[in-house]
XYZ file of C-alpha atoms in Angstrom:
565
model
C 71.033 26.476 -56.498
C 69.523 23.538 -54.897
C 68.620 20.540 -57.210
C 65.090 20.663 -56.006
C 64.964 24.625 -56.837
C 66.449 23.628 -60.696
C 63.912 21.054 -61.095
C 61.059 23.151 -60.112
C 62.088 25.948 -62.023
C 62.845 23.856 -65.340
C 58.957 22.256 -64.778
C 57.737 25.808 -64.595
C 59.534 26.905 -67.593
C 57.969 23.834 -69.681
C 55.004 25.707 -68.988
C 56.169 28.835 -71.432
C 54.458 29.771 -74.110
C 55.534 30.545 -77.552
C 52.892 32.085 -79.588
C 53.837 34.002 -82.765
C 56.353 36.436 -81.936
C 55.124 36.246 -77.929
C 57.328 34.854 -75.183
C 55.408 34.369 -71.960
C 56.508 33.325 -68.489
C 52.773 35.094 -67.249
C 51.802 33.259 -63.695
C 54.677 31.083 -63.275
C 55.457 32.067 -59.790
C 58.962 32.185 -60.667
C 61.791 33.334 -58.019
C 64.127 35.375 -60.160
C 66.607 36.431 -57.265
C 70.501 36.161 -58.786
C 71.430 35.326 -62.359
C 71.702 31.857 -61.632
C 68.241 31.585 -60.669
C 67.556 33.567 -64.178
C 69.941 31.657 -66.662
C 66.890 29.511 -68.118
C 64.437 32.393 -68.857
C 67.770 33.904 -70.499
C 68.320 30.763 -72.710
C 64.721 31.061 -74.095
C 65.275 35.118 -74.494
C 68.247 34.584 -76.312
C 67.004 31.603 -78.426
C 63.966 33.115 -79.380
C 64.512 34.940 -83.153
C 61.959 37.714 -83.535
C 60.872 38.572 -80.091
C 57.956 40.818 -80.269
C 56.275 40.517 -76.940
C 57.582 39.799 -73.503
C 55.401 38.593 -70.542
C 56.419 38.683 -67.009
C 53.780 39.061 -65.228
C 53.054 36.980 -61.990
C 56.529 36.306 -61.279
C 58.952 37.990 -58.818
C 62.515 39.471 -60.598
C 65.105 40.721 -57.863
C 67.982 43.422 -58.936
C 70.507 40.964 -60.130
C 68.012 38.808 -62.098
C 66.973 42.054 -63.858
C 70.021 43.032 -64.703
C 71.166 39.749 -66.711
C 67.896 39.793 -68.167
C 68.141 43.160 -69.487
C 71.621 41.939 -71.005
C 69.841 39.678 -73.242
C 67.122 41.700 -74.043
C 69.695 44.299 -75.611
C 69.615 42.134 -78.752
C 65.759 42.080 -79.257
C 65.421 45.151 -81.004
C 62.181 43.918 -82.299
C 60.658 44.075 -78.787
C 57.582 45.908 -79.072
C 55.439 44.929 -76.302
C 56.317 44.339 -72.771
C 53.579 43.126 -70.254
C 55.519 43.382 -66.855
C 52.815 44.054 -64.723
C 53.144 42.359 -60.908
C 56.594 40.957 -61.183
C 57.885 42.342 -57.918
C 55.955 40.649 -55.366
C 57.698 40.313 -52.131
C 60.571 42.763 -53.241
C 61.712 45.446 -51.227
C 60.805 48.812 -52.635
C 64.458 49.754 -52.942
C 64.460 47.148 -55.215
C 62.150 47.963 -57.807
C 63.827 51.462 -59.403
C 67.226 49.662 -60.066
C 65.789 46.632 -61.825
C 63.372 48.810 -63.986
C 66.415 50.975 -64.756
C 68.359 47.979 -65.822
C 65.435 46.591 -67.641
C 64.903 50.424 -69.268
C 68.823 50.704 -70.744
C 68.589 47.535 -71.999
C 65.243 48.350 -73.972
C 66.664 51.727 -75.063
C 70.138 49.937 -76.020
C 68.536 47.590 -78.438
C 66.874 50.363 -80.082
C 63.718 49.051 -79.370
C 60.439 50.780 -80.928
C 57.646 49.726 -78.077
C 54.024 50.138 -78.842
C 52.939 48.629 -75.135
C 53.931 49.203 -71.720
C 52.146 47.554 -68.686
C 53.534 48.153 -65.117
C 50.291 47.710 -63.309
C 50.157 45.947 -59.657
C 53.653 46.822 -59.114
C 53.555 48.919 -55.990
C 56.701 50.703 -56.435
C 55.812 54.077 -55.351
C 57.020 57.721 -56.575
C 60.610 56.231 -56.701
C 59.861 53.603 -58.867
C 58.383 56.149 -61.075
C 61.713 57.284 -61.781
C 62.953 53.995 -62.847
C 61.626 54.171 -66.320
C 61.464 57.833 -66.434
C 64.579 57.620 -68.691
C 62.606 54.744 -70.866
C 59.772 57.121 -71.463
C 61.728 60.064 -72.478
C 63.827 57.706 -74.763
C 63.744 57.158 -78.566
C 61.660 53.234 -77.498
C 58.537 54.972 -76.385
C 58.361 57.483 -79.290
C 56.013 54.819 -80.651
C 54.174 53.689 -77.624
C 50.773 53.991 -78.071
C 49.286 52.050 -74.468
C 50.808 52.872 -71.131
C 49.039 51.143 -68.562
C 50.233 51.899 -65.184
C 47.220 50.591 -62.802
C 47.590 50.538 -58.685
C 51.213 51.142 -58.142
C 50.904 53.672 -55.737
C 52.031 56.444 -57.607
C 51.113 59.557 -55.620
C 51.316 63.099 -56.755
C 54.775 63.055 -56.701
C 54.971 59.892 -58.995
C 52.099 61.285 -61.134
C 53.786 64.752 -61.772
C 57.138 62.630 -62.631
C 55.130 60.811 -65.371
C 53.395 63.740 -66.949
C 56.794 65.433 -66.970
C 58.115 62.617 -68.851
C 55.577 62.351 -70.946
C 55.542 65.898 -71.979
C 59.659 65.439 -72.809
C 58.974 62.517 -74.785
C 56.695 63.927 -76.703
C 58.575 67.526 -77.552
C 61.838 65.050 -78.633
C 59.316 62.596 -80.787
C 58.097 66.094 -82.597
C 61.886 67.062 -82.916
C 62.692 63.800 -84.509
C 59.300 63.813 -87.152
C 58.063 61.210 -84.855
C 55.152 62.457 -83.105
C 54.124 60.477 -79.728
C 50.427 58.931 -80.686
C 49.739 57.993 -77.398
C 46.230 55.848 -77.633
C 45.691 54.377 -74.138
C 46.536 55.411 -70.890
C 45.658 53.864 -67.579
C 46.385 54.505 -64.447
C 43.843 53.571 -61.687
C 44.053 53.338 -58.105
C 47.535 55.595 -57.799
C 46.209 58.216 -55.300
C 46.796 60.983 -57.784
C 44.916 63.562 -56.149
C 44.283 66.983 -57.890
C 47.528 68.075 -58.274
C 48.633 64.382 -60.159
C 45.367 64.622 -61.912
C 46.256 68.287 -63.120
C 49.562 67.323 -64.361
C 48.592 64.555 -65.984
C 46.017 66.635 -67.984
C 48.508 69.186 -68.948
C 50.043 66.092 -70.651
C 47.205 65.323 -72.261
C 46.219 68.004 -73.568
C 49.529 68.204 -75.721
C 49.665 64.329 -76.900
C 46.024 65.078 -78.433
C 45.628 61.432 -79.542
C 43.915 59.533 -76.936
C 41.462 57.015 -77.488
C 40.953 55.434 -73.827
C 41.512 56.880 -70.280
C 41.339 54.809 -67.199
C 41.813 56.555 -63.474
C 39.342 55.269 -61.183
C 39.854 55.524 -57.315
C 42.350 58.508 -57.192
C 40.991 60.732 -54.617
C 40.538 63.411 -57.445
C 38.036 66.396 -56.297
C 36.523 68.894 -59.184
C 39.741 70.940 -59.628
C 41.379 67.995 -61.219
C 38.256 66.463 -62.825
C 37.666 70.238 -64.764
C 41.157 69.853 -65.697
C 41.048 66.434 -66.694
C 37.867 67.706 -68.786
C 39.766 70.647 -70.681
C 42.397 68.235 -71.543
C 39.947 65.743 -73.050
C 38.184 68.135 -75.113
C 41.607 68.583 -77.596
C 41.569 64.736 -77.705
C 38.830 64.091 -80.463
C 39.557 60.404 -80.701
C 38.516 59.634 -77.270
C 36.467 56.182 -77.081
C 36.440 55.552 -73.560
C 36.696 57.807 -70.158
C 36.734 55.943 -66.782
C 36.884 58.240 -64.123
C 34.724 55.697 -61.673
C 35.102 56.819 -57.602
C 36.394 60.005 -57.923
C 34.624 63.034 -56.367
C 33.001 64.955 -59.492
C 29.982 67.122 -57.504
C 28.304 69.581 -59.533
C 31.051 71.509 -60.658
C 33.421 68.831 -62.262
C 30.679 67.234 -63.479
C 29.283 70.358 -65.493
C 32.651 70.962 -66.527
C 32.808 67.036 -68.092
C 29.405 67.089 -69.670
C 30.547 70.474 -71.969
C 33.824 68.486 -72.911
C 31.016 65.729 -73.766
C 29.493 67.599 -76.573
C 33.205 68.207 -77.749
C 33.408 64.570 -78.641
C 32.026 62.610 -81.073
C 33.851 59.192 -80.346
C 32.333 58.358 -77.034
C 31.577 54.878 -76.489
C 31.795 54.198 -72.835
C 31.294 56.493 -70.289
C 32.202 55.502 -66.887
C 31.851 58.113 -63.898
C 29.909 55.607 -61.440
C 30.663 56.120 -57.632
C 31.797 59.682 -58.786
C 29.003 61.829 -56.866
C 27.520 63.801 -59.329
C 24.603 64.467 -58.238
C 20.912 65.502 -59.620
C 22.381 68.949 -61.304
C 25.638 66.813 -62.799
C 23.139 64.447 -64.048
C 21.117 66.214 -65.780
C 24.157 68.152 -67.260
C 25.763 65.247 -68.721
C 22.149 63.922 -69.765
C 22.327 67.221 -72.006
C 25.389 66.302 -73.643
C 24.175 63.064 -74.183
C 20.862 63.921 -75.855
C 22.764 66.623 -78.193
C 25.314 63.774 -79.393
C 26.811 60.906 -78.355
C 25.431 58.801 -81.096
C 28.266 56.079 -80.706
C 27.680 55.884 -76.710
C 27.452 51.858 -75.885
C 27.431 52.098 -72.126
C 26.802 54.683 -69.282
C 27.344 54.667 -65.782
C 25.960 56.804 -62.879
C 25.594 54.576 -60.785
C 25.921 55.581 -56.888
C 26.087 59.097 -57.897
C 23.414 60.832 -55.439
C 21.063 60.878 -58.124
C 17.766 61.525 -57.567
C 13.805 60.912 -59.213
C 13.554 63.971 -61.327
C 17.381 63.750 -62.715
C 17.343 59.835 -63.392
C 14.658 60.054 -65.615
C 15.962 62.966 -67.451
C 19.220 60.766 -68.230
C 16.841 58.087 -69.871
C 14.950 60.255 -71.588
C 18.649 61.303 -72.911
C 19.317 57.490 -74.443
C 16.011 57.526 -76.161
C 17.722 57.595 -79.881
C 21.352 55.762 -78.661
C 20.970 52.878 -80.819
C 24.816 51.711 -79.987
C 23.470 51.422 -76.259
C 23.964 48.204 -74.660
C 24.408 49.330 -70.943
C 22.800 52.124 -68.896
C 23.915 51.536 -65.114
C 21.692 53.893 -62.649
C 21.874 51.436 -59.743
C 22.810 52.847 -56.511
C 20.601 56.117 -56.456
C 18.108 57.558 -54.500
C 15.115 56.805 -56.706
C 12.616 54.496 -54.873
C 10.451 52.049 -56.130
C 8.022 53.890 -58.299
C 10.796 55.632 -60.069
C 12.393 52.323 -60.993
C 9.276 50.959 -62.437
C 8.850 54.218 -64.479
C 12.349 53.902 -65.485
C 11.651 50.288 -66.676
C 8.229 51.452 -68.580
C 10.177 54.482 -70.135
C 12.882 52.230 -71.697
C 10.344 49.447 -72.810
C 8.589 52.025 -74.368
C 12.048 53.022 -76.365
C 12.070 49.204 -77.394
C 15.320 49.337 -74.552
C 14.730 47.829 -71.934
C 17.726 45.444 -71.969
C 20.175 48.106 -71.470
C 18.810 48.997 -68.199
C 21.045 47.614 -65.418
C 20.049 45.971 -62.061
C 18.704 48.699 -59.523
C 18.735 46.277 -56.379
C 21.020 48.615 -54.455
C 18.641 51.707 -55.224
C 18.846 53.676 -51.946
C 15.258 54.460 -52.127
C 12.851 57.459 -52.686
C 14.672 59.979 -50.168
C 12.867 64.027 -49.401
C 14.749 66.521 -52.064
C 17.422 68.134 -50.463
C 18.783 71.691 -51.184
C 21.821 70.559 -52.977
C 23.243 74.445 -53.601
C 23.579 73.774 -49.845
C 25.227 71.210 -49.882
C 27.399 72.747 -52.811
C 28.117 75.275 -50.247
C 29.264 72.896 -47.549
C 31.649 71.049 -49.796
C 32.854 74.355 -51.193
C 33.491 75.359 -47.766
C 35.362 72.107 -46.734
C 37.304 72.303 -49.975
C 38.604 75.689 -49.519
C 40.116 74.506 -45.393
C 41.678 71.428 -47.711
C 43.427 74.310 -49.269
C 42.147 72.972 -52.515
C 42.726 75.672 -55.165
C 40.116 75.886 -58.267
C 41.159 76.254 -61.539
C 38.277 78.180 -63.225
C 39.602 79.643 -66.389
C 41.277 77.025 -68.215
C 41.292 76.929 -72.194
C 41.722 74.156 -74.823
C 44.575 75.967 -76.074
C 46.359 76.457 -72.632
C 45.385 74.313 -70.058
C 47.496 75.349 -67.039
C 49.013 78.571 -66.169
C 51.182 79.579 -62.957
C 49.117 81.884 -61.366
C 50.581 83.696 -57.591
C 47.460 83.640 -55.329
C 47.622 85.118 -52.166
C 47.436 83.221 -49.261
C 44.198 83.638 -46.702
C 44.464 83.524 -43.115
C 43.111 80.527 -41.652
C 40.328 80.389 -38.454
C 41.829 78.200 -35.657
C 40.893 74.689 -35.228
C 40.052 72.885 -32.160
C 40.608 69.028 -32.020
C 36.987 68.640 -31.750
C 36.917 70.862 -35.095
C 39.340 68.182 -36.612
C 37.460 65.134 -35.704
C 34.140 65.805 -36.898
C 36.054 67.171 -40.731
C 39.412 65.929 -41.013
C 41.753 67.538 -43.319
C 45.670 67.532 -43.199
C 45.581 71.043 -43.080
C 43.478 71.106 -39.926
C 46.031 68.650 -38.857
C 48.924 71.045 -39.091
C 46.882 73.797 -38.219
C 45.777 72.327 -34.230
C 50.278 73.389 -33.609
C 52.603 71.067 -32.090
C 50.596 70.229 -28.802
C 47.967 68.350 -30.864
C 49.202 64.732 -29.325
C 49.007 66.215 -25.983
C 45.364 67.338 -27.079
C 43.915 64.496 -28.838
C 45.296 62.116 -25.886
C 43.673 64.351 -23.165
C 40.477 64.069 -24.953
C 39.827 60.802 -26.050
C 38.179 58.574 -23.305
C 40.586 55.503 -23.704
C 39.034 53.333 -21.578
C 36.233 53.302 -24.531
C 37.410 50.934 -27.413
C 34.603 52.017 -29.660
C 36.026 55.908 -29.631
C 39.846 54.348 -29.548
C 39.386 53.197 -32.771
C 36.753 55.805 -33.834
C 39.845 58.523 -33.266
C 42.570 56.491 -34.985
C 40.494 55.961 -37.811
C 39.678 59.450 -38.469
C 43.318 60.470 -37.908
C 44.769 58.059 -40.024
C 42.404 59.264 -42.747
C 44.154 62.246 -43.744
C 47.867 60.419 -43.816
C 49.724 61.840 -46.713
C 53.255 60.325 -47.721
C 54.400 64.255 -47.604
C 56.748 64.884 -44.475
C 54.802 67.508 -42.192
C 51.776 65.597 -42.460
C 52.949 62.353 -41.987
C 54.579 63.351 -39.118
C 51.997 64.699 -37.289
C 49.558 61.697 -37.813
C 52.307 59.528 -36.244
C 52.824 61.693 -33.281
C 49.116 62.049 -32.400
C 48.600 58.078 -33.255
C 51.102 57.587 -30.991
C 50.144 59.706 -28.392
C 46.585 58.301 -28.939
C 47.674 54.220 -28.766
C 50.783 54.863 -26.318
C 47.933 56.242 -23.949
C 45.418 53.575 -24.801
C 47.797 50.438 -24.474
C 49.577 51.724 -21.491
C 45.924 51.291 -19.517
C 45.286 48.260 -17.170
C 41.380 48.569 -18.743
C 42.144 48.825 -22.075
C 40.974 45.555 -23.890
C 43.722 45.251 -26.727
C 41.907 42.100 -28.395
C 38.393 44.009 -28.390
C 40.853 46.916 -30.301
C 42.087 45.066 -32.841
C 38.498 43.091 -33.173
C 36.706 46.466 -33.966
C 39.360 48.178 -35.931
C 39.355 45.210 -38.374
C 35.782 45.237 -38.674
C 35.560 48.780 -39.382
C 38.347 47.950 -41.729
C 35.801 46.206 -43.682
C 38.386 42.654 -42.849
C 35.914 41.118 -40.449
C 32.381 40.896 -40.591
C 30.345 42.204 -37.723
C 26.368 41.191 -37.356
C 26.010 44.677 -36.428
C 25.659 46.950 -39.606
C 28.944 49.093 -39.591
C 29.884 51.683 -42.016
C 33.411 50.725 -43.339
C 35.876 53.387 -44.131
C 36.241 54.250 -47.494
C 39.556 53.842 -48.129
C 41.894 51.727 -46.339
C 45.547 53.294 -47.257
C 45.785 55.786 -44.501
C 45.376 53.143 -41.802
C 47.502 51.055 -43.660
C 50.073 53.170 -43.558
C 49.599 54.338 -39.915
C 49.406 50.646 -38.959
C 52.764 50.244 -40.447
C 53.963 52.749 -38.006
C 52.438 51.755 -35.096
C 53.034 47.640 -35.376
C 57.004 49.041 -34.539
C 56.263 51.031 -31.892
C 57.163 49.634 -28.188
C 53.713 50.061 -27.022
C 51.804 47.886 -29.658
C 51.069 44.615 -28.224
C 53.314 42.074 -29.986
C 50.374 39.707 -29.644
C 48.303 41.800 -31.974
C 50.827 40.937 -34.975
C 49.838 37.649 -35.796
C 46.265 38.350 -35.505
C 46.553 41.620 -37.924
C 49.108 39.734 -40.274
C 46.421 36.842 -40.988
C 43.300 39.249 -41.655
C 45.713 41.711 -44.012
C 46.835 38.453 -45.739
C 43.935 36.970 -46.838
C 42.183 38.402 -49.828
C 39.995 41.142 -49.982
C 38.630 43.622 -52.406
C 39.261 46.648 -50.315
C 43.135 45.670 -49.852
C 43.663 45.335 -53.917
C 42.845 48.630 -54.292
C 45.561 49.824 -51.643
C 48.289 47.318 -52.375
C 51.081 49.033 -51.798
C 50.347 49.952 -48.223
C 49.295 46.681 -47.903
C 53.031 45.542 -49.251
C 54.714 47.865 -46.654
C 52.593 46.219 -43.830
C 52.768 42.955 -44.471
C 56.735 43.031 -45.106
C 56.758 44.874 -41.439
C 54.807 42.446 -40.188
C 56.780 39.540 -41.402
C 60.463 41.246 -39.968
C 58.695 41.386 -36.208
């Protein structure tokens, strides 16, 4: 290790904070690759008597450094809180599981009894969950109260592994007379989807002690929402439910409303951007009106709620003396109803609780929501989403054999109109040829639109992933091979639609960047992709951007590939 590096490390470590039983290296940007790099960190851990909390956030820890840090932790039996978010920046995905295994084994060997484990903002994917699976099942986690795994890219597979580990931890802890009593669970931005949510719901139903659940931005539809609702009903201490930016629709909203009627400690409900629609909002309003006297915050923003339903929600909070915020922004109310809301709440002496309505969509004509629901049901069926309607409080899930329904044939136009992984696979082996033939590659706008639709159905699952890659290759190879195709205009147009580059025109950006980022990660490695576009793409993906923050795993993968080109 160079002398200047040692000096820099020493300066960083001089900022280390020791407060009570906490040792903090938070935000020091330490690059701990080798055992030598970690010497000073190890010394401070070893010299700290009564270590109860260790903060390693905002650094980067490699496999070898993790092993020696773990060795130091083997003697720290009093350790209770591990603040280990964002500690693998720039690491290969394959490096993270062995590093986590070393640290976890050390905590088990030390006989630690953890209260909090925070591994958020580590893009470890499903494999990373395996890295701390043994720790979760061990006596070190029988005492766990807070588990935070926000923005880790776990996916469905990781969600299932996590759920199984929590159930095993609960089973073993009960057998030892030390029942797991998890209070706070955080797993936003993890692409859990329905299957991951259903698996976790089963674990939640068994645990029964949750007080806060935060699972925003996970691509969960009404079957997963219904499963979670059933699980929440047998967690009577729940205070906070944050499912922001999932897709309830009326079915999920009604199921959740029924659960809310059974809960008495609820303080925060965040169903913003969840498409509860008017019927769902009315059901939730009924639940609020019947009880929830401790409610402090109700967020139903950007849910396609219309006039009468919004007023019903406002009426429901009349006697909620603890309420601090009601968020109905981004719905379809119109100026007149916005004024009515203000007047109504003013009459309740609660005008101050109403949040901004600056993003109101205006008073749209009432649509036939039943027809919308039918359309959505059809789309969900086409995507192969199985409905779970007979769940009970005591037994949330039962394995049921289902008779497969023959799927109707799909053509390219149908797939592009309403993309789904199932439709993609049903296009058959000639899908790549068909997409290239039927797309006018001289039109940059059409190429970008087609690419975004293909990538929107990307999944880590083998067959879907392969089909997306093959279709992308056929389309883009044809486009880039054309002498008339403007590659600079293509990348500009793509960045605009991804929300990474501003446009003078009002253009609707894609709702999630995960699929296109993972598809680009494949594209840039192909011979057809112009190397001149690499620095442009790298520059925009590197820039801070909210949309990219929610896809840190995919962003990390793409940047890693771009830097190697």
